[in-house]
Amino acid sequence: MNITGTIDRPITHNPQKQDPMNPTPAQPAGLALSEAARTGHLAGTENRTREMQLIPEALARAHMDERLREAEHQRPSARLRNARRLQRHAERATLRARRALALAVMQ
């Protein structure tokens, strides 16, 4: 069984060892060819294994894209809530100032 890394975390940084079709120093050239010739589906198995290992990365990317879209969608409503809160605060400050002015005029 040939274990491969993911795109972000390869097993090795040596490009010759990352390609499963190229023989590695631990695997002679004759063995790689005979195994491929014997099974006939080595390349398909390798691709399937690599795709299975990349599924969590693809899911994480999709999740983060969805979170970003959701945050961008909520941003205008958050600004509106903040503006309304600041408006209420300003209105209360205006009422306090009017009351203080009215009390000062009455005395």
Coordinates of C-alpha atoms in Angstrom, one line a residue:
M1 CA 0.0 0.0 0.0
N2 CA 1.4 3.3 -1.0
I3 CA 0.5 6.2 1.3
T4 CA 0.6 9.7 -0.2
G5 CA 0.4 13.0 1.6
T6 CA -2.0 15.9 0.9
I7 CA -1.2 18.9 -1.2
D8 CA -0.5 21.0 1.9
R9 CA 1.3 18.3 3.8
P10 CA 3.2 16.0 1.4
I11 CA 5.0 13.0 2.8
T12 CA 8.2 14.2 1.4
H13 CA 9.4 17.3 -0.3
N14 CA 11.5 15.3 -2.8
P15 CA 9.5 15.6 -6.1
Q16 CA 10.8 12.2 -7.3
K17 CA 9.4 10.5 -4.3
Q18 CA 6.0 12.2 -4.6
D19 CA 5.1 10.8 -8.0
P20 CA 3.8 7.2 -7.4
M21 CA 4.6 6.2 -11.0
N22 CA 8.3 7.0 -10.7
P23 CA 10.3 4.4 -8.9
T24 CA 11.9 5.5 -5.6
P25 CA 15.3 4.3 -4.4
A26 CA 13.5 1.9 -2.0
Q27 CA 11.5 0.5 -5.0
P28 CA 13.4 -0.8 -8.0
A29 CA 12.1 0.1 -11.5
G30 CA 11.2 -3.5 -12.4
L31 CA 9.0 -3.9 -9.3
A32 CA 7.0 -0.7 -10.1
L33 CA 6.4 -1.9 -13.7
S34 CA 5.5 -5.4 -12.8
E35 CA 3.1 -4.3 -10.1
A36 CA 1.3 -1.9 -12.5
A37 CA 1.2 -4.6 -15.1
R38 CA 0.0 -7.3 -12.6
T39 CA -2.8 -5.3 -11.1
G40 CA -3.8 -3.1 -14.0
H41 CA -5.6 -0.6 -11.8
L42 CA -2.7 0.9 -9.8
A43 CA -3.2 4.4 -11.3
G44 CA -6.9 4.4 -10.6
T45 CA -6.3 3.3 -7.0
E46 CA -3.7 5.9 -6.5
N47 CA -6.0 8.7 -7.8
R48 CA -8.9 7.4 -5.7
T49 CA -6.7 7.4 -2.6
R50 CA -5.4 10.9 -3.3
E51 CA -8.9 12.1 -3.9
M52 CA -10.1 10.6 -0.6
Q53 CA -7.3 12.3 1.3
L54 CA -8.2 15.7 -0.3
I55 CA -11.9 15.5 0.7
P56 CA -11.4 17.0 4.2
E57 CA -9.5 19.9 2.6
A58 CA -12.2 20.5 0.0
L59 CA -14.8 20.4 2.8
A60 CA -12.9 22.8 4.9
R61 CA -12.5 25.2 1.9
A62 CA -16.3 25.0 1.1
H63 CA -17.1 25.6 4.8
M64 CA -14.9 28.7 5.0
D65 CA -16.3 30.0 1.7
E66 CA -19.8 29.6 3.2
R67 CA -18.8 31.3 6.4
L68 CA -17.3 34.2 4.4
R69 CA -20.5 34.6 2.3
E70 CA -22.6 34.5 5.5
A71 CA -20.4 37.2 7.2
E72 CA -20.6 39.4 4.1
H73 CA -24.4 38.9 4.1
Q74 CA -24.7 39.9 7.7
R75 CA -22.4 42.9 7.5
P76 CA -25.0 45.4 6.2
S77 CA -27.5 44.4 8.8
A78 CA -24.9 44.8 11.6
R79 CA -24.1 48.3 10.3
L80 CA -27.8 49.1 10.3
R81 CA -28.2 47.8 13.9
N82 CA -25.2 49.8 15.0
A83 CA -26.5 53.0 13.3
R84 CA -29.9 52.6 15.0
R85 CA -28.3 52.1 18.4
L86 CA -26.2 55.2 17.9
Q87 CA -29.2 57.2 16.8
R88 CA -31.2 56.2 19.9
H89 CA -28.2 57.2 22.1
A90 CA -28.0 60.6 20.3
E91 CA -31.8 61.1 20.8
R92 CA -31.5 60.4 24.5
A93 CA -28.5 62.8 24.8
T94 CA -30.6 65.5 23.0
L95 CA -33.5 65.0 25.4
R96 CA -31.2 65.3 28.4
A97 CA -29.7 68.5 27.0
R98 CA -33.2 70.0 26.4
R99 CA -34.3 69.1 29.9
A100 CA -31.2 70.6 31.4
L101 CA -31.7 73.8 29.3
A102 CA -35.4 74.0 30.4
L103 CA -34.4 73.6 34.0
A104 CA -31.8 76.4 33.7
V105 CA -34.3 78.7 32.0
M106 CA -37.0 78.1 34.7
Q107 CA -34.8 79.1 37.6

